[in-house]
PDB file of C-alpha atoms in Angstrom:
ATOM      1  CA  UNK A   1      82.616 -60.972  -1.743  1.00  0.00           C
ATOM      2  CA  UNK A   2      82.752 -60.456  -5.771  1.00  0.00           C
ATOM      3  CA  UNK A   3      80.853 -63.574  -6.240  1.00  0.00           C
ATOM      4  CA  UNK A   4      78.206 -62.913  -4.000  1.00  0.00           C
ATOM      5  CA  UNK A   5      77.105 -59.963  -6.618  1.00  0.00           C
ATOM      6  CA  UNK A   6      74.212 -59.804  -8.634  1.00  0.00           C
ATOM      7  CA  UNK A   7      75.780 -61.429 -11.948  1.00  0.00           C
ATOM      8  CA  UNK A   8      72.668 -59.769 -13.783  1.00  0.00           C
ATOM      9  CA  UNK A   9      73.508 -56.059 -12.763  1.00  0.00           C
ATOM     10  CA  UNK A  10      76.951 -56.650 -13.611  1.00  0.00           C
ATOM     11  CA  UNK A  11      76.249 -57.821 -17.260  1.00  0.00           C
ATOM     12  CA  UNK A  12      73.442 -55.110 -17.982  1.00  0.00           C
ATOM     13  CA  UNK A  13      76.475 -52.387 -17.097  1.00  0.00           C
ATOM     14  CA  UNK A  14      79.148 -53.951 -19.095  1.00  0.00           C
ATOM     15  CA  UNK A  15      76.794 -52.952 -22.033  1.00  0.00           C
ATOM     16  CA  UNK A  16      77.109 -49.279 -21.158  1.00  0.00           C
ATOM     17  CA  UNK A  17      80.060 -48.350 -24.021  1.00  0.00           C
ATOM     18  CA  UNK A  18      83.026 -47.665 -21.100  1.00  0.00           C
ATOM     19  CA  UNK A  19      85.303 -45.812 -24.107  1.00  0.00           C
ATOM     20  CA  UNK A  20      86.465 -42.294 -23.281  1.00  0.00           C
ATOM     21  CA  UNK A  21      85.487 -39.217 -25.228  1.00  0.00           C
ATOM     22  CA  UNK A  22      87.662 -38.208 -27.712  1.00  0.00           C
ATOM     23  CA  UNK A  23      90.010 -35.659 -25.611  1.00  0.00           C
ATOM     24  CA  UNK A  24      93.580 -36.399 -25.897  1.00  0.00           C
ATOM     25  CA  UNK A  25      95.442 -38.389 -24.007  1.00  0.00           C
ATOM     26  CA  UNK A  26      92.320 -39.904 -22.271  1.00  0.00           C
ATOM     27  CA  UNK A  27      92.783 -43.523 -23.776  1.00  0.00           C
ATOM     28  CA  UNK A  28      95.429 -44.150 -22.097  1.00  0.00           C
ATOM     29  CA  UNK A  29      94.241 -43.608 -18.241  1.00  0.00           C
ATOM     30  CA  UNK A  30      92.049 -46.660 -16.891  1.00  0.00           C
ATOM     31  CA  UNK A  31      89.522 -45.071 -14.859  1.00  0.00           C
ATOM     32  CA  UNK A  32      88.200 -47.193 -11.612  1.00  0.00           C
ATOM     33  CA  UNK A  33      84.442 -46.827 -10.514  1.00  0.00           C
ATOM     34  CA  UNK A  34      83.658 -48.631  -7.218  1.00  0.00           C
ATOM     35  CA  UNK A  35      80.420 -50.613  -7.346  1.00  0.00           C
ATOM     36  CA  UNK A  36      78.028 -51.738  -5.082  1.00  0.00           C
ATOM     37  CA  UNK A  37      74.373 -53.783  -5.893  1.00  0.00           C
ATOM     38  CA  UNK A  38      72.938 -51.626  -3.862  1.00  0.00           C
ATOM     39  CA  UNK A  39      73.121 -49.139  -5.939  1.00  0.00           C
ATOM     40  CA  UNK A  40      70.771 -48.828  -8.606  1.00  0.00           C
ATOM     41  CA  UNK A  41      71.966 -49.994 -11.890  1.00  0.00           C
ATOM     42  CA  UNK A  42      70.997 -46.407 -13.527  1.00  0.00           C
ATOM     43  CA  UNK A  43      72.999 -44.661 -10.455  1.00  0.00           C
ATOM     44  CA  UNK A  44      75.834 -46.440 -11.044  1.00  0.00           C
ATOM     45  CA  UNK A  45      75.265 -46.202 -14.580  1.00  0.00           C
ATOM     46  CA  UNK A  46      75.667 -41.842 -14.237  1.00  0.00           C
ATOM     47  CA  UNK A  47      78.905 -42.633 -12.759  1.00  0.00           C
ATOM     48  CA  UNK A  48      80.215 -44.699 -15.719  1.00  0.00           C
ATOM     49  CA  UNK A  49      79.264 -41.792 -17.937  1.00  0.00           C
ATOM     50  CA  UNK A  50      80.695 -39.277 -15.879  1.00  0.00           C
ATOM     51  CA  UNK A  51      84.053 -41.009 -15.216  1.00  0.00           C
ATOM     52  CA  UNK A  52      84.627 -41.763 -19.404  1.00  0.00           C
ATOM     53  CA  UNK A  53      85.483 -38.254 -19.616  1.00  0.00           C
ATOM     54  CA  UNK A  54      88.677 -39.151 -18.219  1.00  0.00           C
ATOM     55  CA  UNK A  55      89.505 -42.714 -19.554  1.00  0.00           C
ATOM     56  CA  UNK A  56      88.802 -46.119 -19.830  1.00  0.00           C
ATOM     57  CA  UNK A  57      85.933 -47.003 -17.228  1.00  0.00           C
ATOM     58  CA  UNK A  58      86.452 -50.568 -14.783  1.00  0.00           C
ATOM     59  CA  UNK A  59      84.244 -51.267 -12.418  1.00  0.00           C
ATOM     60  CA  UNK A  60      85.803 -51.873  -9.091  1.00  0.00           C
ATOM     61  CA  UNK A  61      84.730 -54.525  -6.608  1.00  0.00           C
ATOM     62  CA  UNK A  62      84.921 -53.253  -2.865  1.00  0.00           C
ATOM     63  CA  UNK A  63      87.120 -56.423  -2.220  1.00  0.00           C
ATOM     64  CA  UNK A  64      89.382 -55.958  -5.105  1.00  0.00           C
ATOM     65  CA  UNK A  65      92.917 -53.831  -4.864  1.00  0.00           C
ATOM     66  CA  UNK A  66      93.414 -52.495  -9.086  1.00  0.00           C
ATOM     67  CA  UNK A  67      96.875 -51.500  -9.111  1.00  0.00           C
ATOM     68  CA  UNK A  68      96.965 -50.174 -12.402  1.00  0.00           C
ATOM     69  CA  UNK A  69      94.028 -47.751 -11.793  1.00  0.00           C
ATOM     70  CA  UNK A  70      94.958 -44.160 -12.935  1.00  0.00           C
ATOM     71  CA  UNK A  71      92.116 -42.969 -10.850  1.00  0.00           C
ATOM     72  CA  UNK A  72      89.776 -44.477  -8.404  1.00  0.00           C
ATOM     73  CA  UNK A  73      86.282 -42.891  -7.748  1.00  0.00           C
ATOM     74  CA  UNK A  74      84.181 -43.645  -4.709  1.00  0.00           C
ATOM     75  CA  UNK A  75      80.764 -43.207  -5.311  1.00  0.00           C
ATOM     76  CA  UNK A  76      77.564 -41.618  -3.388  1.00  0.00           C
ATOM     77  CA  UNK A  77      75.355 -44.309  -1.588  1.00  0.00           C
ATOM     78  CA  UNK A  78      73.979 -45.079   1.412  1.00  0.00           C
ATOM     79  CA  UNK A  79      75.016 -43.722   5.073  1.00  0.00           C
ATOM     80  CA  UNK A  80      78.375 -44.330   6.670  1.00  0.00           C
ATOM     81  CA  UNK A  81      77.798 -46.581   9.494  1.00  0.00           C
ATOM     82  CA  UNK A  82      76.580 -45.099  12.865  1.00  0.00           C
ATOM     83  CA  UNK A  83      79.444 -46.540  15.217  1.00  0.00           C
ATOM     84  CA  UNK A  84      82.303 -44.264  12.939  1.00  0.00           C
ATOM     85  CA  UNK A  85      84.207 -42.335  15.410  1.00  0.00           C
ATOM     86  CA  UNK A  86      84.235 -39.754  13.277  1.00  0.00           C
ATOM     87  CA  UNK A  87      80.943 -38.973  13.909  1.00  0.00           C
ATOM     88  CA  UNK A  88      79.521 -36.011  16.380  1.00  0.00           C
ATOM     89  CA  UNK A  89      77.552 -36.539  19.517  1.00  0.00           C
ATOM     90  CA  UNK A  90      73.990 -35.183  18.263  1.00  0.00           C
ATOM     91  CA  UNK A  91      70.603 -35.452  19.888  1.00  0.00           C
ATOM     92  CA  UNK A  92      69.207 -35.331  15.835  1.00  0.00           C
ATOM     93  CA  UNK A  93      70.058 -38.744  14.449  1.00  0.00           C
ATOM     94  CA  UNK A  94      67.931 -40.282  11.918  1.00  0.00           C
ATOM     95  CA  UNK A  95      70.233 -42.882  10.546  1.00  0.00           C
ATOM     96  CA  UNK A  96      69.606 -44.246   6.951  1.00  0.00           C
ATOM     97  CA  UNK A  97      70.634 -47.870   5.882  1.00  0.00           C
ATOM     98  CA  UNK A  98      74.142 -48.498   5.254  1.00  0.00           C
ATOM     99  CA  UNK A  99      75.836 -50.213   3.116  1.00  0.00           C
ATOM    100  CA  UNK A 100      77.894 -53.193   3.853  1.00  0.00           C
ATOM    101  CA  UNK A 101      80.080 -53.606   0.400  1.00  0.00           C
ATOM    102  CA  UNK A 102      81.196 -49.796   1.069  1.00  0.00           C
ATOM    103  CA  UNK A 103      81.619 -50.461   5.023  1.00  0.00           C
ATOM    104  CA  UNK A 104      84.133 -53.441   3.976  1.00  0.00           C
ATOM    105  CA  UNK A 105      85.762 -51.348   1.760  1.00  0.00           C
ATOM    106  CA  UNK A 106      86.364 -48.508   4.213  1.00  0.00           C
ATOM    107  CA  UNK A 107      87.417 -50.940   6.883  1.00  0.00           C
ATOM    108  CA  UNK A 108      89.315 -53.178   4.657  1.00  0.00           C
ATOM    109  CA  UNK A 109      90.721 -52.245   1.205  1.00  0.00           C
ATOM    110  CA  UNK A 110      90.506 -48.380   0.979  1.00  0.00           C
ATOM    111  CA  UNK A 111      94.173 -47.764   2.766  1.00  0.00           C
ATOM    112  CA  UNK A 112      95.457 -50.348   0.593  1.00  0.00           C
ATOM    113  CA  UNK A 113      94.844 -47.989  -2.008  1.00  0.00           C
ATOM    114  CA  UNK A 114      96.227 -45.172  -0.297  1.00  0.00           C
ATOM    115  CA  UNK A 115      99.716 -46.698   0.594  1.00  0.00           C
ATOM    116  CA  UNK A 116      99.755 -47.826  -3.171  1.00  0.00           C
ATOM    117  CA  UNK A 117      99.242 -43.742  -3.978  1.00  0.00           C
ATOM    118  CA  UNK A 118      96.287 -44.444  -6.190  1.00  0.00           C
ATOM    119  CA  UNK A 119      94.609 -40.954  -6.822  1.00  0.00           C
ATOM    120  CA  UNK A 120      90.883 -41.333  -5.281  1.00  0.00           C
ATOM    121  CA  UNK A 121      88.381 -39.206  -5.809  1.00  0.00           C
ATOM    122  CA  UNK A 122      85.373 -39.072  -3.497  1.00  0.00           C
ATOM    123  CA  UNK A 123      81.455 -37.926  -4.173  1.00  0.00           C
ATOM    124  CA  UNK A 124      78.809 -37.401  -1.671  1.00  0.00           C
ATOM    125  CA  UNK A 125      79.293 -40.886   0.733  1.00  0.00           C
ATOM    126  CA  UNK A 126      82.972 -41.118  -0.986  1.00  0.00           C
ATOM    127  CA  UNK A 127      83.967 -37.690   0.157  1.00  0.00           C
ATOM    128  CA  UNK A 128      82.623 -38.403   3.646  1.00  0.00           C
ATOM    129  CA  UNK A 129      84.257 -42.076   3.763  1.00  0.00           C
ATOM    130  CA  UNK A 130      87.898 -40.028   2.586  1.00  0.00           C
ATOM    131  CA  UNK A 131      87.256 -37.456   4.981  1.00  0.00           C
ATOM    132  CA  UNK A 132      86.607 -39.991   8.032  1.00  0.00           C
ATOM    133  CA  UNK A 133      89.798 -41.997   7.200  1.00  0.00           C
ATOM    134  CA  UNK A 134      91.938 -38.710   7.351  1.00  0.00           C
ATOM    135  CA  UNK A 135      90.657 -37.594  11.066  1.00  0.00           C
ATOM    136  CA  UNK A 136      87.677 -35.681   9.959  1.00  0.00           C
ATOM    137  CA  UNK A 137      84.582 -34.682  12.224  1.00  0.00           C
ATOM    138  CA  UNK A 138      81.029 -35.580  10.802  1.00  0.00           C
ATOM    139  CA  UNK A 139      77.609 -35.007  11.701  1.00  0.00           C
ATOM    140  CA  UNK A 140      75.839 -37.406  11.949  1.00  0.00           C
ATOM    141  CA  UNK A 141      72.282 -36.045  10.744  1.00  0.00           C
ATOM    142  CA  UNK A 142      71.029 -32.608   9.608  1.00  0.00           C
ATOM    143  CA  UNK A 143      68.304 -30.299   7.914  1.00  0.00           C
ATOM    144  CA  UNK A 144      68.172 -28.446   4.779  1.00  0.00           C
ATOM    145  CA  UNK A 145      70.724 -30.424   2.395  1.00  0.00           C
ATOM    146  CA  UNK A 146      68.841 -33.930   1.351  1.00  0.00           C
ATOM    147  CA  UNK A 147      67.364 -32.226  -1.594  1.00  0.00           C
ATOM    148  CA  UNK A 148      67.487 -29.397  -4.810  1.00  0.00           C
ATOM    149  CA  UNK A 149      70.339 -26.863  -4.881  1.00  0.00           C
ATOM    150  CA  UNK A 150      72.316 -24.436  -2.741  1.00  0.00           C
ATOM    151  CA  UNK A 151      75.256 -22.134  -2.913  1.00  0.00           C
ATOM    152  CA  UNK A 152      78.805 -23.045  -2.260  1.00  0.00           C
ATOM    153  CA  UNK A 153      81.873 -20.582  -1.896  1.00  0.00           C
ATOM    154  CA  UNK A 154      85.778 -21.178  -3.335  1.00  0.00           C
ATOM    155  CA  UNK A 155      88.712 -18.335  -2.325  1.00  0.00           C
ATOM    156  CA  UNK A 156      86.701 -17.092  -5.882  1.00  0.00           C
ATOM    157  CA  UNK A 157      83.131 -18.118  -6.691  1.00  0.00           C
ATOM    158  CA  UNK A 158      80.220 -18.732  -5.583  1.00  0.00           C
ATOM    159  CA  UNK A 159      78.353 -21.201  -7.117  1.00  0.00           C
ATOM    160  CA  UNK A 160      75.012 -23.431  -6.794  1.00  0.00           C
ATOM    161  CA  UNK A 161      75.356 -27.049  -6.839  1.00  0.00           C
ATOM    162  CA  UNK A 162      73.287 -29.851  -5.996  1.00  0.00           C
ATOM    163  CA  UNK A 163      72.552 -31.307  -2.749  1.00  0.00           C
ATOM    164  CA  UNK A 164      71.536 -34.918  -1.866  1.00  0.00           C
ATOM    165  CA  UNK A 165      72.649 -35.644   1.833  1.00  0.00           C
ATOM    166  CA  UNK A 166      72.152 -35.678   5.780  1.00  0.00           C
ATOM    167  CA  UNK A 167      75.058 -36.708   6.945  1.00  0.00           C
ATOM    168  CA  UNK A 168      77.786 -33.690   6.737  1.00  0.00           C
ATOM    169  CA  UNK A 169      81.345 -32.599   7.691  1.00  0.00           C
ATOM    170  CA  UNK A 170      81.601 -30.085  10.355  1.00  0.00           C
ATOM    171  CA  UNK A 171      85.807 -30.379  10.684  1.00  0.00           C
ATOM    172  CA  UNK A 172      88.264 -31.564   8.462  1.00  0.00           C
ATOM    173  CA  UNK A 173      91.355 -33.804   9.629  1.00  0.00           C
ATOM    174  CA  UNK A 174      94.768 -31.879   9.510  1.00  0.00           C
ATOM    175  CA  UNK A 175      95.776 -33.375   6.385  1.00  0.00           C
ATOM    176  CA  UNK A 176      92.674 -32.305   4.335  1.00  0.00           C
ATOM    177  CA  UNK A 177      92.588 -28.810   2.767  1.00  0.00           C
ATOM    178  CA  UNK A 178      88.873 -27.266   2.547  1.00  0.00           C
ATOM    179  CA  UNK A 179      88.290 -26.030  -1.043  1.00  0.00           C
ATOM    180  CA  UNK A 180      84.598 -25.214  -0.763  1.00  0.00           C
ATOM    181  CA  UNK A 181      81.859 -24.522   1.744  1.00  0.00           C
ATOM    182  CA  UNK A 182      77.945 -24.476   2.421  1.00  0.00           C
ATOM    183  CA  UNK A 183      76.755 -21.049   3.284  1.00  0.00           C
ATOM    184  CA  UNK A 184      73.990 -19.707   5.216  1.00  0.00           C
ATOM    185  CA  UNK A 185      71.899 -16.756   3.564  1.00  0.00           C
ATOM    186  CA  UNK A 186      73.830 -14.645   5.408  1.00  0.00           C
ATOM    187  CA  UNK A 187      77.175 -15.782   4.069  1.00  0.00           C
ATOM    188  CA  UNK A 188      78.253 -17.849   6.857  1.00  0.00           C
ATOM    189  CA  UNK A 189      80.754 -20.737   6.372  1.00  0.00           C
ATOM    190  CA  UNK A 190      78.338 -23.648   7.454  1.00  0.00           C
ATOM    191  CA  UNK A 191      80.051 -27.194   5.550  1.00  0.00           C
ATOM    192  CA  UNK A 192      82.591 -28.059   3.614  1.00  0.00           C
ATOM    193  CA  UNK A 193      81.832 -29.051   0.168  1.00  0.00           C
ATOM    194  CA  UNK A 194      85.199 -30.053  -1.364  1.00  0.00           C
ATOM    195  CA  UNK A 195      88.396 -31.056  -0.428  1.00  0.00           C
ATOM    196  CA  UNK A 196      92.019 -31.996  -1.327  1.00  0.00           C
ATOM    197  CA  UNK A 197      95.043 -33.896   0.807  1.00  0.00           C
ATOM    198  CA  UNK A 198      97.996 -32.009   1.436  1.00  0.00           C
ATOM    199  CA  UNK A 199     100.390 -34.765   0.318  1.00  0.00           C
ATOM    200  CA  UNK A 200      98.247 -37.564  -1.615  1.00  0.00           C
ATOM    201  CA  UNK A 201      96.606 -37.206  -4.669  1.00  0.00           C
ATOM    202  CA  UNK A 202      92.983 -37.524  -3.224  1.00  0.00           C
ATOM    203  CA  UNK A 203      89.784 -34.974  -3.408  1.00  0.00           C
ATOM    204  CA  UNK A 204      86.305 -34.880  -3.117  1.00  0.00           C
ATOM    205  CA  UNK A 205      83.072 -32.696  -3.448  1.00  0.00           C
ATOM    206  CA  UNK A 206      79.945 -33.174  -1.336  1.00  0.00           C
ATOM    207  CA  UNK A 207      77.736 -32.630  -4.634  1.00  0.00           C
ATOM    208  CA  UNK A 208      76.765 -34.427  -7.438  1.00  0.00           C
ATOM    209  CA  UNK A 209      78.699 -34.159 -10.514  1.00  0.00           C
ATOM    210  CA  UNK A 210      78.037 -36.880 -12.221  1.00  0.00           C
ATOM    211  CA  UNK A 211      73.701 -35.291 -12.433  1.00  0.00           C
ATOM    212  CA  UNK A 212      74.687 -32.315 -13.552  1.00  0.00           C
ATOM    213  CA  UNK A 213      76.459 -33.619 -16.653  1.00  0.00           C
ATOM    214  CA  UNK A 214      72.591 -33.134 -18.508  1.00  0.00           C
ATOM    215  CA  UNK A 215      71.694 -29.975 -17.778  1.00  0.00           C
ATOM    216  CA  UNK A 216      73.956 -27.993 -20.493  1.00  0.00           C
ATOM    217  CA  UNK A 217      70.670 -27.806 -22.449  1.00  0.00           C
ATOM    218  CA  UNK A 218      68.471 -27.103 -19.124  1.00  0.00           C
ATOM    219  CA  UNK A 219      67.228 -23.770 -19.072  1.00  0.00           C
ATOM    220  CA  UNK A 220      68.815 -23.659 -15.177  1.00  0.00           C
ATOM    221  CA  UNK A 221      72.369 -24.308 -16.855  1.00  0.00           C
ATOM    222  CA  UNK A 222      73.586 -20.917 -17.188  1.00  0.00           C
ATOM    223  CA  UNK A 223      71.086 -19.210 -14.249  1.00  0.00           C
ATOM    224  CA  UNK A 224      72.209 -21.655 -11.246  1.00  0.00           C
ATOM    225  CA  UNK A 225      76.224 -21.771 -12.550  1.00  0.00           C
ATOM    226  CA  UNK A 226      76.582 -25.761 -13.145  1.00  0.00           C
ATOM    227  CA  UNK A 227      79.468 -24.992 -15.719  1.00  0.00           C
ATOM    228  CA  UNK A 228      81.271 -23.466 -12.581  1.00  0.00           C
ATOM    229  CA  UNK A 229      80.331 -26.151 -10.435  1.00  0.00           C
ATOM    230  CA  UNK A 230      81.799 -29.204 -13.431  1.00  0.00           C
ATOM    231  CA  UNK A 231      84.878 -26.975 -13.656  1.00  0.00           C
ATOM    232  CA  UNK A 232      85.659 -27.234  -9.634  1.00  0.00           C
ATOM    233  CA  UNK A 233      85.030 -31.101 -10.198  1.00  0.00           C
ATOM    234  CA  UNK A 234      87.067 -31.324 -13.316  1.00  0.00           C
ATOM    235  CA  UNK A 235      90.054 -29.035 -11.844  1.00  0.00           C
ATOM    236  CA  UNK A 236      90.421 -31.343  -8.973  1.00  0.00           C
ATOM    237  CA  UNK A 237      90.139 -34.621 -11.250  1.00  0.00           C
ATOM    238  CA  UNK A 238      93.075 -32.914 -13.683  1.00  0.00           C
ATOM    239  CA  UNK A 239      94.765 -32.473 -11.125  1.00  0.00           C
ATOM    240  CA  UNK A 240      94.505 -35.815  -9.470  1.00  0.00           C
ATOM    241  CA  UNK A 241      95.830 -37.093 -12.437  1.00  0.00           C
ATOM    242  CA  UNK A 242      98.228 -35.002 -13.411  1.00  0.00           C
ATOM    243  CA  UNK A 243     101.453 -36.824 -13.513  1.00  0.00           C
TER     244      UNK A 243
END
């Protein structure tokens, strides 16, 4: 499958400098970043940045097994295929295109990464993918999340975040803990946002991260709380690779 990849996309992204800021310890962890063509070089390109706060940046093909990845970080994309069991009977489905070099990774290579304990973290279609594997329950299409910002709740905050998705978790398998949730303007529960594994280092948010990296100097920095929102990312990614 790695040959099959646009050659052009790969060599305008190996320009992108892939050194880690200066924060100690940092050179030493290789950061993974699984790619797909489809999607957009600039997309993927916000996930290089984001990730070289934490070490050396590799892409990752979604064929390839890198044992010597201190992290491994599954991007957003397109929608999780249709026929995933994980999925909720729902008479709203309006199913997006999906992405066959993440389906063949979820199918194929993902639990090889898992019984090799590779730390994984997962963002928007990552978390869902992570969640699926571990016996979650998804819908399959909803309203009011493919766009702008909402609130999310910890055991401590309550924060806004961005929101870019349709497809959602409703339950989480037995071996996920639920960090963070959706709420309704009443303060309802409604989704879980974020997520850690009981026994294997892997975690996810629903959000963004990686676009909210450029809005320290945004006048909606300090009003909407997207320090507090990083710090829940950067927590879990500590402690992912903690040894």
């Amino acid at each position: 499958m790695s040959k099959t990849i646009e050659n052009n996309q790969i060599e305008e992204l190996q320009k992108v400098q892939f050194k880690s800021k200066d924060i100690e310890g940092n050179s030493q962890r290789t950061i993974g970043v699984l790619f797909s063509p489809n999607n957009s070089t600039e997309c993927t390109r916000d996930y290089l940045d984001f990730a070289k706060q934490y070490g050396q940046v590799r892409l990752v093909m979604p064929d390839e097994f890198k044992k010597d990845l201190d992290l491994l970080i599954i991007p957003g994309g397109m929608d999780m295929n249709a026929s995933t069991r994980a999925f909720l009977p729902s008479i709203s489905f309006n199913h997006g295109c999906t992405d066959p070099y993440f389906e063949y990774f979820r199918s194929f290579i993902l639990d090889v990464y898992i019984e090799n304990e590779i730390p994984i973290f997962g963002i928007c279609l990552g978390f869902q993918l992570l969640a699926a594997r571990f016996n979650s329950k998804l819908f399959p299409d909803i309203s009011g999340h493919t766009s702008g910002m909402h609130y999310v709740e910890t055991t401590d905050l309550r924060i806004k975040v961005n929101t870019y998705h349709h497809q959602a978790i409703k339950e989480l398998g037995e071996e996920l803990i639920p960090l963070a949730y959706s709420t309704t303007k009443n303060g309802k529960k409604e989704l879980v946002e974020a997520f850690t594994h009981k026994e294997y280092k892997i975690s996810g948010v629903q959000w963004h991260p990686e676009r909210m990296l450029n809005l320290v100097s945004s006048s909606t920095f300090i009003e909407t709380g997207n320090l507090r929102g990083d710090l829940i990312t950067n927590q879990l990614i500590n402690n992912l690779l903690a040894p």
